[in-house]
Short mmCIF file of C-alpha atoms in Angstrom, two decimals:
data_model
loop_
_atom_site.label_atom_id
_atom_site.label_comp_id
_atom_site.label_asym_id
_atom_site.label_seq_id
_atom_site.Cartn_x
_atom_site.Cartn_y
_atom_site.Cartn_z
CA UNK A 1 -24.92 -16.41 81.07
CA UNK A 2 -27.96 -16.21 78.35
CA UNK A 3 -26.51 -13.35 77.08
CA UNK A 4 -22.95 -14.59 76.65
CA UNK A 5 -24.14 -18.03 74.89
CA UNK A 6 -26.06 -15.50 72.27
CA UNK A 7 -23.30 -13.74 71.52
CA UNK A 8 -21.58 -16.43 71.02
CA UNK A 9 -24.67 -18.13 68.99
CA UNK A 10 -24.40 -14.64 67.16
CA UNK A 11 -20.38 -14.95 66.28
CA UNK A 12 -21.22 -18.37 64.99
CA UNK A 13 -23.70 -17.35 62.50
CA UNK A 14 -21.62 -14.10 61.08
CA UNK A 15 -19.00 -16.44 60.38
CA UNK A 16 -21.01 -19.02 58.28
CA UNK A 17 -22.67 -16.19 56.61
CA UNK A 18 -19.18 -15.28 55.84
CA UNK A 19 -17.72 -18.52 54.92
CA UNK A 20 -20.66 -19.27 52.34
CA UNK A 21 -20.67 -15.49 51.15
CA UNK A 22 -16.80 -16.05 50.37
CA UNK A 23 -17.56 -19.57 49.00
CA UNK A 24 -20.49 -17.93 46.63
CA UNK A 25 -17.57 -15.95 45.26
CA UNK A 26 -15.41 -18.22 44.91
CA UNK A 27 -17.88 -20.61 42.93
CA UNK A 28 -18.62 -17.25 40.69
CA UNK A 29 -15.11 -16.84 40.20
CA UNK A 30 -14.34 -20.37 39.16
CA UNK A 31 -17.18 -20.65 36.96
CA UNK A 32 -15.99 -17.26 35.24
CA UNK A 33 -12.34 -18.43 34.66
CA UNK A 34 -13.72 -21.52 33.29
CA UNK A 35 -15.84 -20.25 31.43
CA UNK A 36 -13.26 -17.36 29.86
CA UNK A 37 -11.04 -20.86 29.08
CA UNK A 38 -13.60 -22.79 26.98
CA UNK A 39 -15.07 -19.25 25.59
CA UNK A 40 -11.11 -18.66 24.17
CA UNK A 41 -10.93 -22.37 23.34
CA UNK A 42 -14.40 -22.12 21.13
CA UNK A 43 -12.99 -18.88 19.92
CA UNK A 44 -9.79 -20.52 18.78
CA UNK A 45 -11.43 -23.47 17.24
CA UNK A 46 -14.13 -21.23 15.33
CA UNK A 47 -11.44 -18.69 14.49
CA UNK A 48 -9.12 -21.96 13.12
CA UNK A 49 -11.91 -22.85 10.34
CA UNK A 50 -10.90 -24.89 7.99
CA UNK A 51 -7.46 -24.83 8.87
CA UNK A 52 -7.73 -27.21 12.30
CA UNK A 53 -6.08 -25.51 15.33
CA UNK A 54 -2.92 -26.56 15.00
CA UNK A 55 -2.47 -25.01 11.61
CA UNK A 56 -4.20 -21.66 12.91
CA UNK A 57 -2.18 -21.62 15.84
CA UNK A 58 1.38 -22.11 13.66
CA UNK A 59 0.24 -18.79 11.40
CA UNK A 60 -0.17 -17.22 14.74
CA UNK A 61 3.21 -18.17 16.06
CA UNK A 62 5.04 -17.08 12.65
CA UNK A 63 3.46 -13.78 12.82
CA UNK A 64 4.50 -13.32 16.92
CA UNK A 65 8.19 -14.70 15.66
CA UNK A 66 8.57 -11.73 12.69
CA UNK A 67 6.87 -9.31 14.94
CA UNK A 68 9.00 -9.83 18.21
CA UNK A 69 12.17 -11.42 16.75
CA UNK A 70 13.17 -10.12 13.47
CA UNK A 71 16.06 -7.79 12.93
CA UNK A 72 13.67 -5.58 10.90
CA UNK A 73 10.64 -4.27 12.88
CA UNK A 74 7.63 -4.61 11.03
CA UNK A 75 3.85 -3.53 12.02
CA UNK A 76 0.97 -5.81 12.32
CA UNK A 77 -0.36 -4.25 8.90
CA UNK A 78 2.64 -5.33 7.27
CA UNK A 79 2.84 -8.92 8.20
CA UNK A 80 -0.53 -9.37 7.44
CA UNK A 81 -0.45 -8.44 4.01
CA UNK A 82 2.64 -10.09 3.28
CA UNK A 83 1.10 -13.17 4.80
CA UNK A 84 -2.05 -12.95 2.55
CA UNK A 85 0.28 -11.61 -0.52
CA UNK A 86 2.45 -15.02 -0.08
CA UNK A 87 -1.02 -16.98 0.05
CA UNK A 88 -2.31 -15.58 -3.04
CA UNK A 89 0.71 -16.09 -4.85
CA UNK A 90 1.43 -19.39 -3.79
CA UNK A 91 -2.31 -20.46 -5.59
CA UNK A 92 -2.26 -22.48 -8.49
CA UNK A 93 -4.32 -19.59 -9.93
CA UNK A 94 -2.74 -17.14 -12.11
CA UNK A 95 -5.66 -14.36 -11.20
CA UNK A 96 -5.69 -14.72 -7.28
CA UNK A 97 -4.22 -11.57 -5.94
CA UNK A 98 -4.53 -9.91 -2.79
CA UNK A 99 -5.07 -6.15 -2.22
CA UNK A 100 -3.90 -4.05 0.13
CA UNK A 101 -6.41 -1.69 1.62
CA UNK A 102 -5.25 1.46 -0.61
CA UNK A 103 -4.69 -1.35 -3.76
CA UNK A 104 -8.41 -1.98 -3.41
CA UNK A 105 -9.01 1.93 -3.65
CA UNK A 106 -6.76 1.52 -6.63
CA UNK A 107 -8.58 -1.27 -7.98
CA UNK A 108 -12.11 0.29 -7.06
CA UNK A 109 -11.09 3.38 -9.18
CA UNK A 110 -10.23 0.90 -12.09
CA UNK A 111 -13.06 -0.49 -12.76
CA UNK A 112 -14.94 2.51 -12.46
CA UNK A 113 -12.59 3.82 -15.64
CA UNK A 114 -11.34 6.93 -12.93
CA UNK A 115 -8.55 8.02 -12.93
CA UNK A 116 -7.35 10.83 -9.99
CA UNK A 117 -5.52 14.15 -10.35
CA UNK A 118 -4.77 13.74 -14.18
CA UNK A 119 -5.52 15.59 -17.30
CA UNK A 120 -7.88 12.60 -18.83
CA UNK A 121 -5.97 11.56 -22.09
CA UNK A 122 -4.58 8.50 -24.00
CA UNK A 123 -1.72 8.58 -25.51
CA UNK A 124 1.30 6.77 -27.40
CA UNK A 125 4.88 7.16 -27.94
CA UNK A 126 5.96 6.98 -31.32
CA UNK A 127 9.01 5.63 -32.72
CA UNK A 128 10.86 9.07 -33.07
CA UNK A 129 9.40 9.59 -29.40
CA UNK A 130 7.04 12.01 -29.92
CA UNK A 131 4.00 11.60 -27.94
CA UNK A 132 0.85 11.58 -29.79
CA UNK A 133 -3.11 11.90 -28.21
CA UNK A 134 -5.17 9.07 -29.09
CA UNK A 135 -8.04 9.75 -26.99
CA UNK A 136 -9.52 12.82 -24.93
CA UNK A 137 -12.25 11.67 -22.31
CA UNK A 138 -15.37 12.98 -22.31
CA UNK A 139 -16.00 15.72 -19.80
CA UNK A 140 -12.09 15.46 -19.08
CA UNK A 141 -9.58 18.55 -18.23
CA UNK A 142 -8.12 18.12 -21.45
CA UNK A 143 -11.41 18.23 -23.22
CA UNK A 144 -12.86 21.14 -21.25
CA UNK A 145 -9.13 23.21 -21.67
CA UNK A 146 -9.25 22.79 -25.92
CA UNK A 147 -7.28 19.41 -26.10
CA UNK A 148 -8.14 17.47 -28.82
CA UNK A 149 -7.27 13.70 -30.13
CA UNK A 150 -4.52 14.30 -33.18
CA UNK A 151 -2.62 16.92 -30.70
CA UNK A 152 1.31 15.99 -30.08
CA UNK A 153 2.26 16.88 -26.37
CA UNK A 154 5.69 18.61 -26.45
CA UNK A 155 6.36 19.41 -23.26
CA UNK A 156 4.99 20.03 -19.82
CA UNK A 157 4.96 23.08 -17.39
CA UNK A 158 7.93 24.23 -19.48
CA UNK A 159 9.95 20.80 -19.83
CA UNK A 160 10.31 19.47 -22.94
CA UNK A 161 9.09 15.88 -23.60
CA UNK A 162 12.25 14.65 -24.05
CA UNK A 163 13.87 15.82 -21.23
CA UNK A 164 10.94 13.95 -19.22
CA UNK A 165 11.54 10.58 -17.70
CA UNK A 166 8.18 9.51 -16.50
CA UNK A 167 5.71 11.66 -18.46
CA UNK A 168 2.35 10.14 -16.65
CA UNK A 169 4.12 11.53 -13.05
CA UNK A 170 5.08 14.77 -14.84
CA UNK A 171 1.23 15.00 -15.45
CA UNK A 172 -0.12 13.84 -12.59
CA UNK A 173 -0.50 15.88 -9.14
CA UNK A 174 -3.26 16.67 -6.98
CA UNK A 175 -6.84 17.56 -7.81
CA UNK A 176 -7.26 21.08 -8.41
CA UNK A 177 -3.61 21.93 -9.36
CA UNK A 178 -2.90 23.47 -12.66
CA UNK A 179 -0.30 22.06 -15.03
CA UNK A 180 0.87 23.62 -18.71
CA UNK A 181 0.60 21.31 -20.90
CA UNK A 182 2.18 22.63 -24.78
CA UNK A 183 1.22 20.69 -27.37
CA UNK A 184 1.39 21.24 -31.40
CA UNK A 185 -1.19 20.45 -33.95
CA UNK A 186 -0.49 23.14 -36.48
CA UNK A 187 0.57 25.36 -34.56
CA UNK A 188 2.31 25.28 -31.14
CA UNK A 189 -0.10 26.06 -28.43
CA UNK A 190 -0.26 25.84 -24.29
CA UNK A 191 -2.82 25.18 -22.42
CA UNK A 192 -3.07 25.72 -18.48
CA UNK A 193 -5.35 22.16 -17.24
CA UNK A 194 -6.40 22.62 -13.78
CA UNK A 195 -6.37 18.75 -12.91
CA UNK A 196 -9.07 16.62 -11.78
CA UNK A 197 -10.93 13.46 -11.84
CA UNK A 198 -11.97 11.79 -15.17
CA UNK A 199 -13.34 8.27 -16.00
CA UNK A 200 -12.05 6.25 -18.93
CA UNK A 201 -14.85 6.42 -22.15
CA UNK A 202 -15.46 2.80 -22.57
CA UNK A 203 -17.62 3.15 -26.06
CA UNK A 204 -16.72 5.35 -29.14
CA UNK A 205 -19.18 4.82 -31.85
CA UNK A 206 -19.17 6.37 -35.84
CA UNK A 207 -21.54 5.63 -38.88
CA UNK A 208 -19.42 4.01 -41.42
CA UNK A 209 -21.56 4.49 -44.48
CA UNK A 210 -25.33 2.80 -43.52
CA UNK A 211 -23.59 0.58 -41.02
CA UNK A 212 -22.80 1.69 -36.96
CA UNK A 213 -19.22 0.84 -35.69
CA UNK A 214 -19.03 0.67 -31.66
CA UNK A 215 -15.64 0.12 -30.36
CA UNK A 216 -16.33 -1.34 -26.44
CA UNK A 217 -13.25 -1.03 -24.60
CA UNK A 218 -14.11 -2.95 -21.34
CA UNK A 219 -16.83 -3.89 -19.77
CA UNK A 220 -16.00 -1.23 -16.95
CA UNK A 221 -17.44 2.13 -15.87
CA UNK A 222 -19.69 3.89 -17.89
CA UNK A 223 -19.96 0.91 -20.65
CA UNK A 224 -23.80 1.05 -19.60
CA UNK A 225 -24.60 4.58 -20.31
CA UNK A 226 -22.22 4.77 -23.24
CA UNK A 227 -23.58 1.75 -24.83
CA UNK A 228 -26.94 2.55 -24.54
CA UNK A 229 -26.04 6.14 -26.12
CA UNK A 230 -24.49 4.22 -29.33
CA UNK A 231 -27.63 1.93 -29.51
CA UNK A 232 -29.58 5.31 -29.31
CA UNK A 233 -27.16 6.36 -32.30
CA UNK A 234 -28.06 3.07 -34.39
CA UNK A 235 -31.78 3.97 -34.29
CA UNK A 236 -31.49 7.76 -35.40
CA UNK A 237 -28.91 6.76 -37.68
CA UNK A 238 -31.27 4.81 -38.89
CA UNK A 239 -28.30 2.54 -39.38
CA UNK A 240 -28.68 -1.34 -41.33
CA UNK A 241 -26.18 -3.13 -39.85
CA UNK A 242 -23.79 -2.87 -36.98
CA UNK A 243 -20.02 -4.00 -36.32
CA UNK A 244 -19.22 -4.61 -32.53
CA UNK A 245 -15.20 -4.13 -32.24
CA UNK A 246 -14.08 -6.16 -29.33
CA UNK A 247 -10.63 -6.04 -29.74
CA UNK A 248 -8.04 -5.68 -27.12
CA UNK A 249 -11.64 -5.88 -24.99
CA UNK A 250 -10.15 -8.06 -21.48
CA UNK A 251 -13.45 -8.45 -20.26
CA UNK A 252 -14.26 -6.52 -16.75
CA UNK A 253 -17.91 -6.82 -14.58
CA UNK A 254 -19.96 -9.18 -15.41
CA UNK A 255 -23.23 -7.35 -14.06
CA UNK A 256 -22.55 -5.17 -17.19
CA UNK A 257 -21.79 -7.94 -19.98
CA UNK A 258 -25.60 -8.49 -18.46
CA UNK A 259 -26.96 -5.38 -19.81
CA UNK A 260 -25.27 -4.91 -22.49
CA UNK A 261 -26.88 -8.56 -23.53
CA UNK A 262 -29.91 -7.10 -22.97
CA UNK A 263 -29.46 -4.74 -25.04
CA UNK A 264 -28.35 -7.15 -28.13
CA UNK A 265 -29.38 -10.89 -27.41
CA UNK A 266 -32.31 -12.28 -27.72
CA UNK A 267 -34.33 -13.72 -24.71
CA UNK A 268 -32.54 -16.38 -23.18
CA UNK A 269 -29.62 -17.67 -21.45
CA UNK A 270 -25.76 -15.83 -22.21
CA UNK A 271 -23.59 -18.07 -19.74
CA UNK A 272 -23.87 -20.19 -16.44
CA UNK A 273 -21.03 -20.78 -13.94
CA UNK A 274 -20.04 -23.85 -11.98
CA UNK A 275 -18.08 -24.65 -9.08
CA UNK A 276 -15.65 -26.89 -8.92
CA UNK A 277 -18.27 -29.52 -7.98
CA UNK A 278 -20.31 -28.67 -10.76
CA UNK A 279 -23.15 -26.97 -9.15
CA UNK A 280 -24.46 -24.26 -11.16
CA UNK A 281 -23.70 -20.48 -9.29
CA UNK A 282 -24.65 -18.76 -11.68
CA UNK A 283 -26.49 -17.91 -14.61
CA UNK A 284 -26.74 -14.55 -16.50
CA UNK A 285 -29.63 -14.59 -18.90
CA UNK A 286 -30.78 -11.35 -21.34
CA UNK A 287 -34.73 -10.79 -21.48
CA UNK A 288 -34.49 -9.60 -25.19
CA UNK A 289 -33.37 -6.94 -26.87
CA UNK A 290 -35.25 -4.89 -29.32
CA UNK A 291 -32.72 -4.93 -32.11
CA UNK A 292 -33.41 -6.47 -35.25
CA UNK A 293 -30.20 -5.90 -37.61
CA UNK A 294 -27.48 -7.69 -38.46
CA UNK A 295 -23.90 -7.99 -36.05
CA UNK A 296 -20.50 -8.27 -36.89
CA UNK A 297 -18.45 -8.96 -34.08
CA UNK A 298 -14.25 -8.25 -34.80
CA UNK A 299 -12.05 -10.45 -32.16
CA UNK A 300 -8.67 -10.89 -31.51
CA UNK A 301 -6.29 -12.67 -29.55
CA UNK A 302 -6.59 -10.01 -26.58
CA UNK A 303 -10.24 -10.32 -26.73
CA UNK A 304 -10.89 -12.16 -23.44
CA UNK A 305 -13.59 -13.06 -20.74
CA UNK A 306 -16.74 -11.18 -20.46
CA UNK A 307 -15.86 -10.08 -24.16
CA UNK A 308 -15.88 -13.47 -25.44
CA UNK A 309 -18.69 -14.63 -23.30
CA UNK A 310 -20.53 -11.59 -25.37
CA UNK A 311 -19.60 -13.10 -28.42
CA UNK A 312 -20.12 -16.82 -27.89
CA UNK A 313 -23.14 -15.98 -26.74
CA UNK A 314 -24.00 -14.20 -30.01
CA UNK A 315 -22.35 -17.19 -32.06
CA UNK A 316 -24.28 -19.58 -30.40
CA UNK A 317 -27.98 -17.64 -30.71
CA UNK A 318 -27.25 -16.93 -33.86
CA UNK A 319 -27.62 -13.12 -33.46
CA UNK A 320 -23.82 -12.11 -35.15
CA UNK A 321 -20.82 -13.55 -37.09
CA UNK A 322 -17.44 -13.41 -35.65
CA UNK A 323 -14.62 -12.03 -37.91
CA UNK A 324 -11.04 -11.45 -36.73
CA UNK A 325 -8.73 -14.06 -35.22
CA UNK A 326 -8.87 -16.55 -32.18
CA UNK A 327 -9.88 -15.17 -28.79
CA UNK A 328 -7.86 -15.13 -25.79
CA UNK A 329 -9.48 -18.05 -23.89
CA UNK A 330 -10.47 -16.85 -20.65
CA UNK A 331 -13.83 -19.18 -19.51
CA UNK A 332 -13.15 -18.57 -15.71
CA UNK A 333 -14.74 -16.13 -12.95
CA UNK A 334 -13.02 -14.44 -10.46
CA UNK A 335 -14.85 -13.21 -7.08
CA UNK A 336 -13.77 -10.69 -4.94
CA UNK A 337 -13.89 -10.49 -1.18
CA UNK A 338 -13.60 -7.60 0.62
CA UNK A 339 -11.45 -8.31 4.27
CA UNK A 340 -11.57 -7.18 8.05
CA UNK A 341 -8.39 -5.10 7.21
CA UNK A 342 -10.31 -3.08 4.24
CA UNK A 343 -8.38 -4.94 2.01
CA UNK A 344 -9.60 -7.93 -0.75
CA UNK A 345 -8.83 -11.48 -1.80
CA UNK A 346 -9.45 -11.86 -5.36
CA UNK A 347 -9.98 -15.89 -6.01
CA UNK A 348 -10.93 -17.88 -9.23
CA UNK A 349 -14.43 -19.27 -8.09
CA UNK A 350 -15.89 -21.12 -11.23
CA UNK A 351 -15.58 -21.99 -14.54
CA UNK A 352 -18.79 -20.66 -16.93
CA UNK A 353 -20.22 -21.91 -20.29
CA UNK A 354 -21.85 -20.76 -23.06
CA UNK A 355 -25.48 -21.07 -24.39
CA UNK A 356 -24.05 -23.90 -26.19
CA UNK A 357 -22.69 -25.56 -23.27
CA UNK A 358 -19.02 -24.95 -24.11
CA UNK A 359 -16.37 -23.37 -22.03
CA UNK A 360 -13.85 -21.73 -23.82
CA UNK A 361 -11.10 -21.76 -20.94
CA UNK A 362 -7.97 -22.43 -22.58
CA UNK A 363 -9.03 -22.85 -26.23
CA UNK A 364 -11.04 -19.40 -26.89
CA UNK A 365 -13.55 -18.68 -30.12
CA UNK A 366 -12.35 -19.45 -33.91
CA UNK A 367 -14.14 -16.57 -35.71
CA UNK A 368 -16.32 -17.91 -38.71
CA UNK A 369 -14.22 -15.71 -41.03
CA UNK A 370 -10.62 -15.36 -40.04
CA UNK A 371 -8.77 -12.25 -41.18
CA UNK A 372 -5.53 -10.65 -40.08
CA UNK A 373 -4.41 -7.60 -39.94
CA UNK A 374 -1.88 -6.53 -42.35
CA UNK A 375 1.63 -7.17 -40.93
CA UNK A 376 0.47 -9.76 -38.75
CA UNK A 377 -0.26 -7.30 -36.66
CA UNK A 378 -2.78 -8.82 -33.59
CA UNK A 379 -3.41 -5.15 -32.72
CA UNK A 380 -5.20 -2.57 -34.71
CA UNK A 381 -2.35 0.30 -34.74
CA UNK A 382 -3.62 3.74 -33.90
CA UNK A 383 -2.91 5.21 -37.10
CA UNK A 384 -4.05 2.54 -39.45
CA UNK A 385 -7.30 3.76 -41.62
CA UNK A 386 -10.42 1.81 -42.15
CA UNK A 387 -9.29 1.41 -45.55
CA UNK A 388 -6.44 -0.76 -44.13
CA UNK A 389 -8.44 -2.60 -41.63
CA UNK A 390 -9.15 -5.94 -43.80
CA UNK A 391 -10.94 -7.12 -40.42
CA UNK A 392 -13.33 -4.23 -40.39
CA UNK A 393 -13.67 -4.56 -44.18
CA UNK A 394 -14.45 -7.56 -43.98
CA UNK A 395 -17.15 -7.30 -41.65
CA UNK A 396 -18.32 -4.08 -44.23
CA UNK A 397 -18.05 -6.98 -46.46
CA UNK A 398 -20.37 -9.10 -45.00
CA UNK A 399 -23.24 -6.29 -43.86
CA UNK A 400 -23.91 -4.93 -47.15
CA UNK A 401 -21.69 -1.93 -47.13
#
């Protein structure tokens, strides 16, 4: 009988072992559901940001509804960036853009000045369509094969010019791949480029008599190093007076207007930034530069944001004259953000302001001493001489020369 009430005593207490085992699990279970639920909720509502939930949640559904419903099938790569294209454009910003992943390669490239799987030349079509060199890049294809600036390229691997559509794609090709490029200057001659990677010269400098002229291009690439090597120039040259041509200069990085400031301004501040609560963001400064000569700077109307922040800040510290015509009037900053996807969101961030205290944004800089170019011309054409350039002359004019 003892026996058979233990075993039964025994039964008992397997089965509420097993009852609060099973509960145990249960509870586990319940607490991981819920707390999967208000993990996704939090997720959600961090995820939403700025935008609320609700707002998050309808760019969500919009995407789902082109994905799973449209007549055209589209990937998840694709409706993102037309999603972030449409935001960009729809900004009451005129430089907000949004790049694709292999746009911001693109974009990378340009501001490095490189350019991929060409010859490494500027050129321009004349009126009679000939197409004339303008520049060869140092260290470039063309360079290295015999090309020279002055050349007239007549045709390409065996085409004539003017049979060619699209002479840049006729040209370009893959790294490493030879192309014939014929050109005349005197004589007709062909060369055989094997193409490659180049970078954009963004400085050309010449003595003009006792004075320096350096052309900067953009504030891009190797401006540094190529700036530095005019300054280096000015000193052996042993030069009195320098012109700084910032024509047709857009601007570019502003971690190189920096030192190239240093390298001409005196000690002290060349711009601050503010948000659009005025709080300051930022503030480039130069800690002096060990020139003492007199600067010309030459503007124009497509002279425009780090360019003219260079020469306000000149104006203003009373280190050079401005000759030329009215700047562009670009006195905004742009920052760029790269994205999960690889791709970036380029957004105006701030507004900036020179020594003085002046932003420029809309209005630009009067030159002291405004001079056109002959014609009316805002552009300095590539075969005009220094003879004919009455803004260089005048600047010539005003150092002496």
């Amino acid at each position: 009988m003892e026996n058979l009430q233990e075993q039964e005593e025994n039964r008992r207490l397997k089965q509420e072992k097993r009852y609060e085992l099973v509960s145990k699990i249960l509870g586990y279970v319940l607490i991981l559901v819920i707390g999967v639920v208000i993990g996704s909720f939090i997720q959600d509502f961090r995820a939403a940001g700025v935008l609320g939930r609700d707002n998050y949640k309808s760019i969500l559904d919009a995407a789902n509804l082109v994905k799973q419903q449209s007549i055209n099938e589209y990937s998840a790569d694709e409706i993102t960036d037309m999603m972030l294209t449409g935001l960009a454009s729809y900004i009451d910003d005129d430089y907000s853009y949004y790049f694709t992943p292999e746009a911001k390669t693109q974009y990378d490239d340009d501001r490095q000045g490189i350019i991929k799987g060409g010859i490494g030349v500027q050129v321009v079509t004349q009126e009679d369509g000939s197409v004339l060199i303008v520049d060869v890049y140092d260290d470039s294809p063309a360079q290295k094969a015999g090309i020279k600036v002055g050349d007239y390229i007549i045709g390409v691997d065996g085409m004539d010019v003017a049979e060619i559509e699209e002479l840049s794609e006729a040209i370009l090709g893959e790294n490493g791949t030879s192309v014939r490029i014929t050109v005349r200057s005197g004589d007709e001659l062909a060369y055989d480029v094997v193409r490659g990677q180049s970078q954009q010269t963004m400085v050309r400098y010449r003595a003009i008599g006792d004075v320096m002229y350096i052309q900067l291009k953009s504030f891009n690439g190797n401006a540094v190093e190529k700036f530095q090597e005019a300054l280096e120039a000015v000193k052996s040259h042993k030069s009195k007076g320098l012109v700084l041509d910032l024509r047709d200069n857009g601007g570019g990085d502003l971690s190189i207007l920096e030192k190239i400031g240093n390298m001409i301004l005196p000690e002290g501040r060349i711009i601050y930034a503010q948000d659009r609560h005025g709080n300051t963001v930022s503030e480039i400064k130069s800690s002096g530069a060990d020139l003492d000569l007199p600067i010309v700077i030459l503007t124009n109307g497509n002279t425009a944001s780090a360019s003219e922040a260079l020469a306000g800040a000149a104006r203003d510290r009373n280190t050079a004259v401005l000759v030329g015509t009215k700047t562009f009037g670009k006195g905004i900053m742009q920052s760029t953000y790269t994205l999960d996807n690889e791709g970036a969101f380029k957004l105006t961030t701030a507004k900036y302001y020179l020594p003085s205290g002046e932003c420029i944004h809309g209005t630009g800089l009067t030159p002291e001493y405004e001079v056109v170019l002959p014609g009316g011309e805002e552009s300095r054409p590539y075969d005009m001489t220094d003879e004919e350039d009455t803004q260089l002359q005048k600047a010539l004019e005003l150092l002496g020369q």
